[in-house]
Coordinates of C-alpha atoms (C1' of nucleotides) in Angstrom, one line a residue:
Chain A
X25 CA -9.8 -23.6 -22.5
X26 CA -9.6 -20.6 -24.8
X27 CA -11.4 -20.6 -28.0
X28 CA -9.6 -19.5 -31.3
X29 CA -9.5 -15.6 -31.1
X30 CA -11.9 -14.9 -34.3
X31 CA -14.5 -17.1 -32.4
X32 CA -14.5 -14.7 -29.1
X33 CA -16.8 -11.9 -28.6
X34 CA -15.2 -8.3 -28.3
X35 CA -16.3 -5.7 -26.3
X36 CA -16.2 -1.9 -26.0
X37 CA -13.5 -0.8 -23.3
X38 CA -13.0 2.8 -22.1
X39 CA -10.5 4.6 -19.9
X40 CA -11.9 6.6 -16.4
X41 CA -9.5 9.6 -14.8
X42 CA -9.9 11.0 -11.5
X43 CA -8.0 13.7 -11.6
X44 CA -7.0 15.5 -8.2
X45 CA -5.4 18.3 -7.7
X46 CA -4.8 20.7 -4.9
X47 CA -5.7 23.8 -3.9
X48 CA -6.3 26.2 -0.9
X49 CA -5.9 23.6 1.2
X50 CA -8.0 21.1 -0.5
X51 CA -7.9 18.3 -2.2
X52 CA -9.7 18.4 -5.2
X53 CA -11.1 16.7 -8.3
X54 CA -11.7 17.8 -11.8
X55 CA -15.4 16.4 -13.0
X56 CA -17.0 17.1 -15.8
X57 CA -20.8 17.5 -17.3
X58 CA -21.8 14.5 -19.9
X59 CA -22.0 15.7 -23.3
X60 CA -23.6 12.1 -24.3
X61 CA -26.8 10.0 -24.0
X62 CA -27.6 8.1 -21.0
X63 CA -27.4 10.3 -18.3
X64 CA -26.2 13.3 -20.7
X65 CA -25.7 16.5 -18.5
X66 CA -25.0 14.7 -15.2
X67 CA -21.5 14.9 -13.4
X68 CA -19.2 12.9 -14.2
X69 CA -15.3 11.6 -14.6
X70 CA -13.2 12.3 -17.4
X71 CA -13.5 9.4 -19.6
X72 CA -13.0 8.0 -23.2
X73 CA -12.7 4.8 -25.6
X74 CA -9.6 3.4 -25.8
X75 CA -8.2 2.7 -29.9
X76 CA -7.1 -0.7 -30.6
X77 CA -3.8 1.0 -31.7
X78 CA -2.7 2.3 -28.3
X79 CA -2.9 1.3 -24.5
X80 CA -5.0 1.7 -21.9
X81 CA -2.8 4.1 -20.5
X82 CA -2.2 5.6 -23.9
X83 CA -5.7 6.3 -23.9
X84 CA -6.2 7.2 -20.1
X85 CA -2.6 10.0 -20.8
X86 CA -4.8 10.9 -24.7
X87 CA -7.9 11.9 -22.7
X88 CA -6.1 13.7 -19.5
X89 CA -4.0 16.0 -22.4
X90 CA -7.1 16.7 -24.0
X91 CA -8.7 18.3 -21.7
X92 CA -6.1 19.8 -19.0
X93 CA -3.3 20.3 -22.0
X94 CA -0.9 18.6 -19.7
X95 CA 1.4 15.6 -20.8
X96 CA 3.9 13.7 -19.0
X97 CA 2.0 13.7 -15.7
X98 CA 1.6 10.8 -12.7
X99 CA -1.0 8.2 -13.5
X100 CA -1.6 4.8 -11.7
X101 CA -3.9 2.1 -12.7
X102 CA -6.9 1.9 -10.0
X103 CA -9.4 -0.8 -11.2
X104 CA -11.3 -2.6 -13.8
X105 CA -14.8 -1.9 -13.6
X106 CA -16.7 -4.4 -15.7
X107 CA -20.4 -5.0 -13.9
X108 CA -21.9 -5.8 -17.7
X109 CA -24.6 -3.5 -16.0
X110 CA -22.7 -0.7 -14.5
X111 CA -23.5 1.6 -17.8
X112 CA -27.3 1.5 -19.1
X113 CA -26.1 2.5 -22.4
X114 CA -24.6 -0.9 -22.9
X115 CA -21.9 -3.4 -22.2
X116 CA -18.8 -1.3 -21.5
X117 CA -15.4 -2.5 -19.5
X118 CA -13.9 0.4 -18.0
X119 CA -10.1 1.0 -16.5
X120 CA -9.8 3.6 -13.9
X121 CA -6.8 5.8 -14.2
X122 CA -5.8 8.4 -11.2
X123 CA -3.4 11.5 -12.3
X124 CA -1.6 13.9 -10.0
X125 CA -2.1 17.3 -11.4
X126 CA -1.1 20.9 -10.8
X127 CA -3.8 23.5 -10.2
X128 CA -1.8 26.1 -11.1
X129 CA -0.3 24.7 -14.4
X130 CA -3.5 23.6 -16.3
X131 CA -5.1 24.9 -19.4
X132 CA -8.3 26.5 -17.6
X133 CA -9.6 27.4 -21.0
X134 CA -9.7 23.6 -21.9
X135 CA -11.5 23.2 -19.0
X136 CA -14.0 25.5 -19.6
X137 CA -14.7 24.4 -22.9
X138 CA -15.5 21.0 -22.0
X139 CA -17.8 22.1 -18.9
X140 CA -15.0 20.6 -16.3
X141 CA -15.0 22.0 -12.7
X142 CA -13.1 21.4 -9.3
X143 CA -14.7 20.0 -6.9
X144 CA -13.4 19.2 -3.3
X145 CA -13.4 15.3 -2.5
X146 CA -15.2 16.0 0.6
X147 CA -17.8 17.5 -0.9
X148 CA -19.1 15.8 -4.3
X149 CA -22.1 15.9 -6.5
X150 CA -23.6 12.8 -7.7
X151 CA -21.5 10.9 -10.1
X152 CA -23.7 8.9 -12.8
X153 CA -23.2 5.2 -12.8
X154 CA -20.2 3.7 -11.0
X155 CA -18.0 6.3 -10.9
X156 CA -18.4 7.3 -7.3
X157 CA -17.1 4.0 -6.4
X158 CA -13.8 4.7 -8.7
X159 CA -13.5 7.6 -6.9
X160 CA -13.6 6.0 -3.3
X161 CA -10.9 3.3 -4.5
X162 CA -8.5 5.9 -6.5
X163 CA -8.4 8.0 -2.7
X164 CA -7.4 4.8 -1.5
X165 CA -4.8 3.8 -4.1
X166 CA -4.2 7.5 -3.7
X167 CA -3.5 7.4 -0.2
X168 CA -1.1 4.1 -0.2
X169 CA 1.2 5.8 -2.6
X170 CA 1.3 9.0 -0.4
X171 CA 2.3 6.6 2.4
X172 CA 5.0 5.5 0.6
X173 CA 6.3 8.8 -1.3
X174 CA 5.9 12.0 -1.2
X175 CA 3.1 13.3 -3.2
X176 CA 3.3 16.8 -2.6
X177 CA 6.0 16.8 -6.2
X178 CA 3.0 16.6 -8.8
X179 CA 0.5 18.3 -6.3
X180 CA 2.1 21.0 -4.6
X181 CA 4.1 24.3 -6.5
X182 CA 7.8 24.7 -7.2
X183 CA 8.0 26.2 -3.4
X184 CA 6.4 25.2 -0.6
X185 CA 6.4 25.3 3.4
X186 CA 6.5 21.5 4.8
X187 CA 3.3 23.0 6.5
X188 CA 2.0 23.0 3.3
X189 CA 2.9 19.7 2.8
X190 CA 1.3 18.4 5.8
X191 CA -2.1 20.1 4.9
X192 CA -1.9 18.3 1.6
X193 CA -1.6 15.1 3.7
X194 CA -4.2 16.2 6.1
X195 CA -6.7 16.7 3.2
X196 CA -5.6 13.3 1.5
X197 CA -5.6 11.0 4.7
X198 CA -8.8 13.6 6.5
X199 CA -6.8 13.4 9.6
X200 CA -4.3 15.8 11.4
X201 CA -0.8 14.9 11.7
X202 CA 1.2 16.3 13.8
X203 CA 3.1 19.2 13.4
X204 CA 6.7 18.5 15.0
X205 CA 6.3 14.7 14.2
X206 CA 5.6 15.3 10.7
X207 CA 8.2 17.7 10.2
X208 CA 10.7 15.1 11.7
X209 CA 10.1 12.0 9.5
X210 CA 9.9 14.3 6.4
X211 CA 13.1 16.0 6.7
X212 CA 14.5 13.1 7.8
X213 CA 14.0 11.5 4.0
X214 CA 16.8 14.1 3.2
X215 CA 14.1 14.6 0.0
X216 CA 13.5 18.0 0.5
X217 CA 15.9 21.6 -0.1
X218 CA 15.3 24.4 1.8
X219 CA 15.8 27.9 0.2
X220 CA 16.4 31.3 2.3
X221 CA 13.2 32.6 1.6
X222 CA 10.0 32.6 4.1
X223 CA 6.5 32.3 3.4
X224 CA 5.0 34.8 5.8
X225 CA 1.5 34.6 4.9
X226 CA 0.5 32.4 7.1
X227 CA 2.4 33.4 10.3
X228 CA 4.3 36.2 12.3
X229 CA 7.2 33.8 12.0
X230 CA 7.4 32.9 8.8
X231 CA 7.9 29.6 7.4
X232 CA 11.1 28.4 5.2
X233 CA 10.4 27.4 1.2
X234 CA 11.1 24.2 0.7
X235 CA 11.9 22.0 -3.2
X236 CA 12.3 18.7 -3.7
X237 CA 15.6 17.4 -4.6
X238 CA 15.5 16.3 -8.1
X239 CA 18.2 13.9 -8.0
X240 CA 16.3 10.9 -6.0
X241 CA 12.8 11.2 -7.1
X242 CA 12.4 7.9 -7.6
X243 CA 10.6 7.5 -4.3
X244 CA 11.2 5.2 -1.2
X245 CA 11.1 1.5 -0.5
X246 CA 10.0 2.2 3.4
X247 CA 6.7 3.6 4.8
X248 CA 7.0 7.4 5.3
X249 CA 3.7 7.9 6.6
X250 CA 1.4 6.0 8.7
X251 CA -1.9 5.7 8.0
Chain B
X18 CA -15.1 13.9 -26.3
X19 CA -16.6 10.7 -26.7
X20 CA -17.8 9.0 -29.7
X21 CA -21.2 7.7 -29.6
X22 CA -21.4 3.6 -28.8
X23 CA -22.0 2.1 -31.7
X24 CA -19.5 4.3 -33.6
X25 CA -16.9 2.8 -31.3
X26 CA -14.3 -0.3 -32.3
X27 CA -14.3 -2.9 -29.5
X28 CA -11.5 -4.8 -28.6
X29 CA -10.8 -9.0 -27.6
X30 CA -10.5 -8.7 -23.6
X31 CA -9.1 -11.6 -21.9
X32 CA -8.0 -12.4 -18.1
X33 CA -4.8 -14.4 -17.0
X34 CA -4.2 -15.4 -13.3
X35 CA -1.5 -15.7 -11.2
X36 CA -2.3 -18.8 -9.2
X37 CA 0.0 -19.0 -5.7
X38 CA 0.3 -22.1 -3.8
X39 CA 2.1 -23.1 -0.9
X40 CA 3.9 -26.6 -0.4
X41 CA 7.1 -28.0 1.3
X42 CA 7.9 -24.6 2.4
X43 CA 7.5 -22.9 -0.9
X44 CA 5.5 -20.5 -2.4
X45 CA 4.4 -22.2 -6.0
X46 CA 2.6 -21.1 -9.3
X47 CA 0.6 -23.1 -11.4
X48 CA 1.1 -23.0 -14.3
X49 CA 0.2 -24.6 -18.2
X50 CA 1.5 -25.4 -21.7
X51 CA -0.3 -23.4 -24.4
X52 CA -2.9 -25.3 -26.5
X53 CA -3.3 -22.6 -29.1
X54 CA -1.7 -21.1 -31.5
X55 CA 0.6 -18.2 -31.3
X56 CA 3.1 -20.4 -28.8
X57 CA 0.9 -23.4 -28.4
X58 CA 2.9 -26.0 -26.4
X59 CA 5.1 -23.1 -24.3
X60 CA 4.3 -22.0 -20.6
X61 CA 1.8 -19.5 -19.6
X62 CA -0.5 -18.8 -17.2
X63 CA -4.1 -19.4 -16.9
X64 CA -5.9 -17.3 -19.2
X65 CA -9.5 -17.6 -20.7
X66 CA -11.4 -14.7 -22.6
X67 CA -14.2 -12.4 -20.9
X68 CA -17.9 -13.2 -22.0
X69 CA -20.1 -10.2 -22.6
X70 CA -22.3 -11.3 -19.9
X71 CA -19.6 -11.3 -17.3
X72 CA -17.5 -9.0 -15.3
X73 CA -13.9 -9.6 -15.7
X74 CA -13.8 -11.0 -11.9
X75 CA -16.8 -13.5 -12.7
X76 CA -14.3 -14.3 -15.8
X77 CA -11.4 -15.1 -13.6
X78 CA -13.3 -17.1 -10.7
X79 CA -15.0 -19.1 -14.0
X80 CA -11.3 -19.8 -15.4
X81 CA -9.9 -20.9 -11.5
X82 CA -12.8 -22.9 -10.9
X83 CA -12.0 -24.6 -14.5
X84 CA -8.9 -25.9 -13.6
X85 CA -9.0 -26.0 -10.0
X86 CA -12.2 -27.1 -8.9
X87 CA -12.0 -24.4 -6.7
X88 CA -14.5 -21.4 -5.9
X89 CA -15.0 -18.3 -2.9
X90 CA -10.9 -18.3 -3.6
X91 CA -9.6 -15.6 -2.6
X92 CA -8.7 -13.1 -5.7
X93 CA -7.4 -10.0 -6.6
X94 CA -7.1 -7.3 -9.7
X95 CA -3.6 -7.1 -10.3
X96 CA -3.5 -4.9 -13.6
X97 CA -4.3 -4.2 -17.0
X98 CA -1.9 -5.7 -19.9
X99 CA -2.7 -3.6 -22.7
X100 CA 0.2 -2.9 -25.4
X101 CA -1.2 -3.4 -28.9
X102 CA 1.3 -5.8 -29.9
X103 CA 2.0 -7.9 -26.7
X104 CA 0.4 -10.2 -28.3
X105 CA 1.7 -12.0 -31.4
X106 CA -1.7 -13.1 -32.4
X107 CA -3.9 -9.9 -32.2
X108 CA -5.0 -7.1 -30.3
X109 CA -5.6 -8.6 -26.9
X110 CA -6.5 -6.7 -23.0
X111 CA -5.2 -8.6 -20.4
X112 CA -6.6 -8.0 -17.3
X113 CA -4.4 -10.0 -14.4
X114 CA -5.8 -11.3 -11.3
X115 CA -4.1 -13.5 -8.6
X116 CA -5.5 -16.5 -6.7
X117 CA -4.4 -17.7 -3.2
X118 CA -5.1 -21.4 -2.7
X119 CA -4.4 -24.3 -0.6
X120 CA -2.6 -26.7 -2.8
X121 CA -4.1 -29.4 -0.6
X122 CA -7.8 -29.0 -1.6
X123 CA -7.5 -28.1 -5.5
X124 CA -8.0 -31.0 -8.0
X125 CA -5.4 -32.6 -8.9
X126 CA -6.9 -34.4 -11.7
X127 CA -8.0 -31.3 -13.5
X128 CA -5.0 -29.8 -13.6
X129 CA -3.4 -32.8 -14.6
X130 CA -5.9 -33.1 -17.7
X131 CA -4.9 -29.1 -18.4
X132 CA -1.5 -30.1 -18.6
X133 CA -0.9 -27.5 -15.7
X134 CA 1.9 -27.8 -13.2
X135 CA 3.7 -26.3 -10.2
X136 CA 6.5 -24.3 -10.2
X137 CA 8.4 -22.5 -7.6
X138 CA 8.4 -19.0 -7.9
X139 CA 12.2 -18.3 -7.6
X140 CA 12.7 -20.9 -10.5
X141 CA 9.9 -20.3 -13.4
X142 CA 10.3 -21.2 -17.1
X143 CA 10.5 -19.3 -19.5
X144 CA 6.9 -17.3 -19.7
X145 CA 4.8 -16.7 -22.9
X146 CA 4.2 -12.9 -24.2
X147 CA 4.2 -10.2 -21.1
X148 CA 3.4 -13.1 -18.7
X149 CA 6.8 -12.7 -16.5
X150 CA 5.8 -9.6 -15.8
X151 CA 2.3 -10.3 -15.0
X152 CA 3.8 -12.7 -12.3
X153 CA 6.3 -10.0 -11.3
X154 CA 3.6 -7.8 -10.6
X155 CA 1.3 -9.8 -9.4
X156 CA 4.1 -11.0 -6.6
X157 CA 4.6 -7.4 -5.7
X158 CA 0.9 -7.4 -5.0
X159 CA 0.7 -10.0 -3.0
X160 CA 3.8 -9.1 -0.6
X161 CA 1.8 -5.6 -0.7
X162 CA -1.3 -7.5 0.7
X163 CA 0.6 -9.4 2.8
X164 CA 1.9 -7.0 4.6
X165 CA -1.6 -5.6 5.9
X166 CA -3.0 -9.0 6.1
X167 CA -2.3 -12.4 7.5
X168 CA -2.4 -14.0 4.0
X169 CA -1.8 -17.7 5.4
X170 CA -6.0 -18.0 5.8
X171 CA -5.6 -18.8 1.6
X172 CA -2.4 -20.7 1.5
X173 CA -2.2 -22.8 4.8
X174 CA -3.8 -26.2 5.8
X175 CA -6.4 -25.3 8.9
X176 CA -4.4 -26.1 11.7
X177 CA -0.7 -24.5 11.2
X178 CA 2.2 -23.9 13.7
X179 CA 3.7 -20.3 13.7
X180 CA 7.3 -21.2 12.0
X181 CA 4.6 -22.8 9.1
X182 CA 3.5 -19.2 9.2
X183 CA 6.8 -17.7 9.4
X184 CA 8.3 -19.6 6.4
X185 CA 5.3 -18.5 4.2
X186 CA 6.4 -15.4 4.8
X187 CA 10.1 -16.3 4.1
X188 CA 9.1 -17.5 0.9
X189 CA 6.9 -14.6 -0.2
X190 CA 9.4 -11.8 0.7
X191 CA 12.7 -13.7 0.2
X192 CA 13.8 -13.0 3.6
X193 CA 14.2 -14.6 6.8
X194 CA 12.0 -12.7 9.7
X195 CA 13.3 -13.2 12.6
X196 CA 11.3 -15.9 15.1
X197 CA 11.1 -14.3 18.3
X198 CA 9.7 -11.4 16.7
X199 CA 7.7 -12.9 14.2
X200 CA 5.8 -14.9 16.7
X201 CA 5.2 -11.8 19.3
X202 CA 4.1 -9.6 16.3
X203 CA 1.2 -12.3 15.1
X204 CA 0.2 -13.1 18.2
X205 CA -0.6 -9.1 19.4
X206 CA -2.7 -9.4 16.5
X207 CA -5.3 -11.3 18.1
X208 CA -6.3 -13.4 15.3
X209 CA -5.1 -17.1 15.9
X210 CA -6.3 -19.3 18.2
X211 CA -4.0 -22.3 20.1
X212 CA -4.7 -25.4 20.0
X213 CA -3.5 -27.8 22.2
X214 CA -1.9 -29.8 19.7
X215 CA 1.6 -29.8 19.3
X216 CA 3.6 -30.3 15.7
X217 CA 6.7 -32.7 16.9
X218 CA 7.7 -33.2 13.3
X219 CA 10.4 -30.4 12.8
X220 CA 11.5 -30.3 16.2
X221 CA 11.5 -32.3 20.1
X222 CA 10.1 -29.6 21.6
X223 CA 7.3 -30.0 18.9
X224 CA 5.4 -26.6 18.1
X225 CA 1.8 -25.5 19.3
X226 CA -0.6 -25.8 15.8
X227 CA -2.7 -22.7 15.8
X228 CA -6.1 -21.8 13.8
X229 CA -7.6 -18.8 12.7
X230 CA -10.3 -17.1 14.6
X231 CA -13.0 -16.9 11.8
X232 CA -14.6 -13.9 13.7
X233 CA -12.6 -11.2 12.6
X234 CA -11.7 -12.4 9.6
X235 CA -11.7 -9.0 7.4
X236 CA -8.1 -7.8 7.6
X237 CA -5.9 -5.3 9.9
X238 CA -5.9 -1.7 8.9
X239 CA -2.0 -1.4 10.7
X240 CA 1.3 -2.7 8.7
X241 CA 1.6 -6.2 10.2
X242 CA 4.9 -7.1 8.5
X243 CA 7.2 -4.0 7.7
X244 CA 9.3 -5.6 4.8
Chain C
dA6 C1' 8.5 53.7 22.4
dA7 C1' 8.5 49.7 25.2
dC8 C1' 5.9 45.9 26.5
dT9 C1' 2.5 42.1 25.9
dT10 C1' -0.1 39.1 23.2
dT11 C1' -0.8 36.1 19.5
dT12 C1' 0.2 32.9 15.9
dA13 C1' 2.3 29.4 13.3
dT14 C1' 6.6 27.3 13.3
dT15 C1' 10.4 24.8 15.2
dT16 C1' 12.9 22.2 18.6
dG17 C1' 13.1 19.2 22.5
dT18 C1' 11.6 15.5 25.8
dT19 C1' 8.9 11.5 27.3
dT20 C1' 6.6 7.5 26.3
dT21 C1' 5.5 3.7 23.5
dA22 C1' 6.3 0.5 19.8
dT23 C1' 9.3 -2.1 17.0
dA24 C1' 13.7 -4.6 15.7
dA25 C1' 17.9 -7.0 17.1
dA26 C1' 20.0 -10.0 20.0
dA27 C1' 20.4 -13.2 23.6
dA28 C1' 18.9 -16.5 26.8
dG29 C1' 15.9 -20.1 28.4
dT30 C1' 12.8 -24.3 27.5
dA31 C1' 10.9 -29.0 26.3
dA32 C1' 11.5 -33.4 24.7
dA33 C1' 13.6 -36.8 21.6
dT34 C1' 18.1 -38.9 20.8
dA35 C1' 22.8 -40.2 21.7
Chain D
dT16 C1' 22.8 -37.8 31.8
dA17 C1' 24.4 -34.8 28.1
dT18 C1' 23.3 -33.2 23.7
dT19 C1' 20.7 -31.5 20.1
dT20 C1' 17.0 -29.1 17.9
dA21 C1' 13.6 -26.1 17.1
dC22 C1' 10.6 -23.4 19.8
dT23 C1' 9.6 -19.7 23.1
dT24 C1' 10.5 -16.0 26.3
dT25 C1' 13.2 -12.2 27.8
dT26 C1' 16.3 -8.5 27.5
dT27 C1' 18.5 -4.6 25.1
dA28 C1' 18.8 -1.2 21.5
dT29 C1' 16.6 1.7 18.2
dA30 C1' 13.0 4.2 16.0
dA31 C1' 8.6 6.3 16.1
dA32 C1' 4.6 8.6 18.1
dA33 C1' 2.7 11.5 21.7
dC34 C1' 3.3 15.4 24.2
dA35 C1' 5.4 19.7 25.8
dA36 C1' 8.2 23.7 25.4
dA37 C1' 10.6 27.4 23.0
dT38 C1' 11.0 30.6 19.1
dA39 C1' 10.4 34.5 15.8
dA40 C1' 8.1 38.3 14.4
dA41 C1' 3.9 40.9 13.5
dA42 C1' 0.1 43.2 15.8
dG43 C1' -2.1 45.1 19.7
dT44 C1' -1.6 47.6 24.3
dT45 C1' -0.1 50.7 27.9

DNA sequence: AACTTTTATTTGTTTTATAAAAAGTAAATA
DNA sequence: TATTTACTTTTTATAAAACAAATAAAAGTT
């Protein structure tokens, strides 16, 4: 069934990221302009050829650090995407990557550099080939893991209200879940610290900071969100 | 940040599936001995390379049919095996799908000639290269999917009584779900049909055989099975 | 200055859904 | 006729979702 491997074709295989972050209450994703022929200066993801002397994810983590300066940061696998005519520029297999980023801590000079931008998810420009389509399935992959862990650790800063939290979800699942209820089944994870201070910013009352514990952060075996 | 095409190395891409079966009450793989060198004659799972003309699905679906006989099986990206030396033999991408089938309808003849064989999953040989845990998770996966979906469409004859249904789902999380429950949680579901046959085989009472409906056929967007 | 309003936040209650356990059923066999 | 077996239905307990109420504190009003 397989042929010897010096008899077999190879082809050219590259790395996608859709990279969200978050920020005033939105979720958002870093795209960037294409500095290369086809579709050169259209919007696009963050992509680039993976070396046959690392990974796929070696390459997805390469390409993320190059142009955000972060290392060590949340990625999942979302999909091959290998239509042999999903990229007129010729035969190229590509492996989505989604990474967890945040806003705050990025190198916004890199950014710049490389004509990146934020753009909410709600509200995109037209991505060249397939890449809206990765973006459609990462929100999804996205959303399962936020339905079964909490998210908010790579998205959200150091402090946080759980209101905050819950917006974060809001924006991820577009729907609004409900205060008390939410509150509840969060706190009930016993994932979360909260500090003496209050963010009053957003309300007469005031709302407690909250941290994430950073002795289980492994993430839970049971659904903590319904979809 | 990219290189232009041609400048680019390319890389041997190949697929391996995870083929599950279902028969006397357990969930199988099939599985067959290596006829090429590195590890020819050891146990691995179903591989073939991709074609530059295909996607990496058309490559699987081409690879089941082979040994199968089988085609419209149901099928599913698993992930991306991608360490540079995971393979003794070269630099080889694995992309990993898995395939439910009814062990009934496949050929047997073919998989005879492939030298292929079932194997329970809770008692697998010894597995070539990474290919353990490509089953692992690939079984992950499919308790994943099974859990949002009634998976028994792929892996049971047509006509089926609900404990058939129940000890699929034994065998694919390792548990026992309990009966009373099991049956009042499918059936809210609206998606089988009873016949008015009754399975006498396991029991005197003899069980009701059920179908299911081929209208909505697409999946539940609720948790069906919380494991 | 004291009182009312407003707002997000937090706590509490009711209703519904799910899981655990128990009881009842049909039909072959002893 | 009693027993056995797996199947099916019912009951009880627990957890989650929907809904409602209370709270704290700043800002506006008399």
């Amino acid at each position: 069934m397989l042929l010897p491997y010096h008899l077999q074709e190879k082809q050219l295989i590259a790395i996608d990221n859709v990279i969200f972050g978050y920020h005033e209450d939105q979720l958002k994703l870093l795209l960037f302009k294409r500095n290369l022929e086809p579709a050169l200066g259209q919007w696009s993801l963050i992509g680039g050829w993976v070396n046959s002397m690392e990974s796929v994810d070696e390459a997805a983590n390469r390409v993320l650090m190059a142009i955000t300066g972060l290392k060590d940061i949340f990625m999942e696998q979302v999909q091959v995407f290998s239509n042999p005519q999903r990229d007129p520029g010729g035969r190229v297999i590509s492996v989505v990557f989604y990474a967890l980023i945040n806003i705050q801590e990025h190198n916004h000079e890199l950014v710049d550099k490389y004509n990146a931008q934020w753009w909410p998810v709600n509200q995109l420009p037209e991505l060249i080939f397939d890449h809206s389509k990765m973006v459609e399935i990462a929100l999804e992959k996205l959303r399962k893991k936020a339905s079964y862990d909490l998210v908010g650790r790579d998205l959200l800063p150091e402090e946080f209200t759980i209101t905050q939290l819950r917006q974060l979800y809001n924006s991820i699942f577009m729907k609004n879940f409900d205060p008390g209820n939410f509150r509840k089944k969060i706190l009930s994870l016993d994932a979360l610290t909260r500090l003496d201070k209050k963010d009053t910013s957003e309300s007469k009352k005031g709302a407690f900071y909250y941290t994430f514990n950073h002795s289980d952060g492994i993430g839970f075996t049971e659904r903590i969100i319904k979809i």
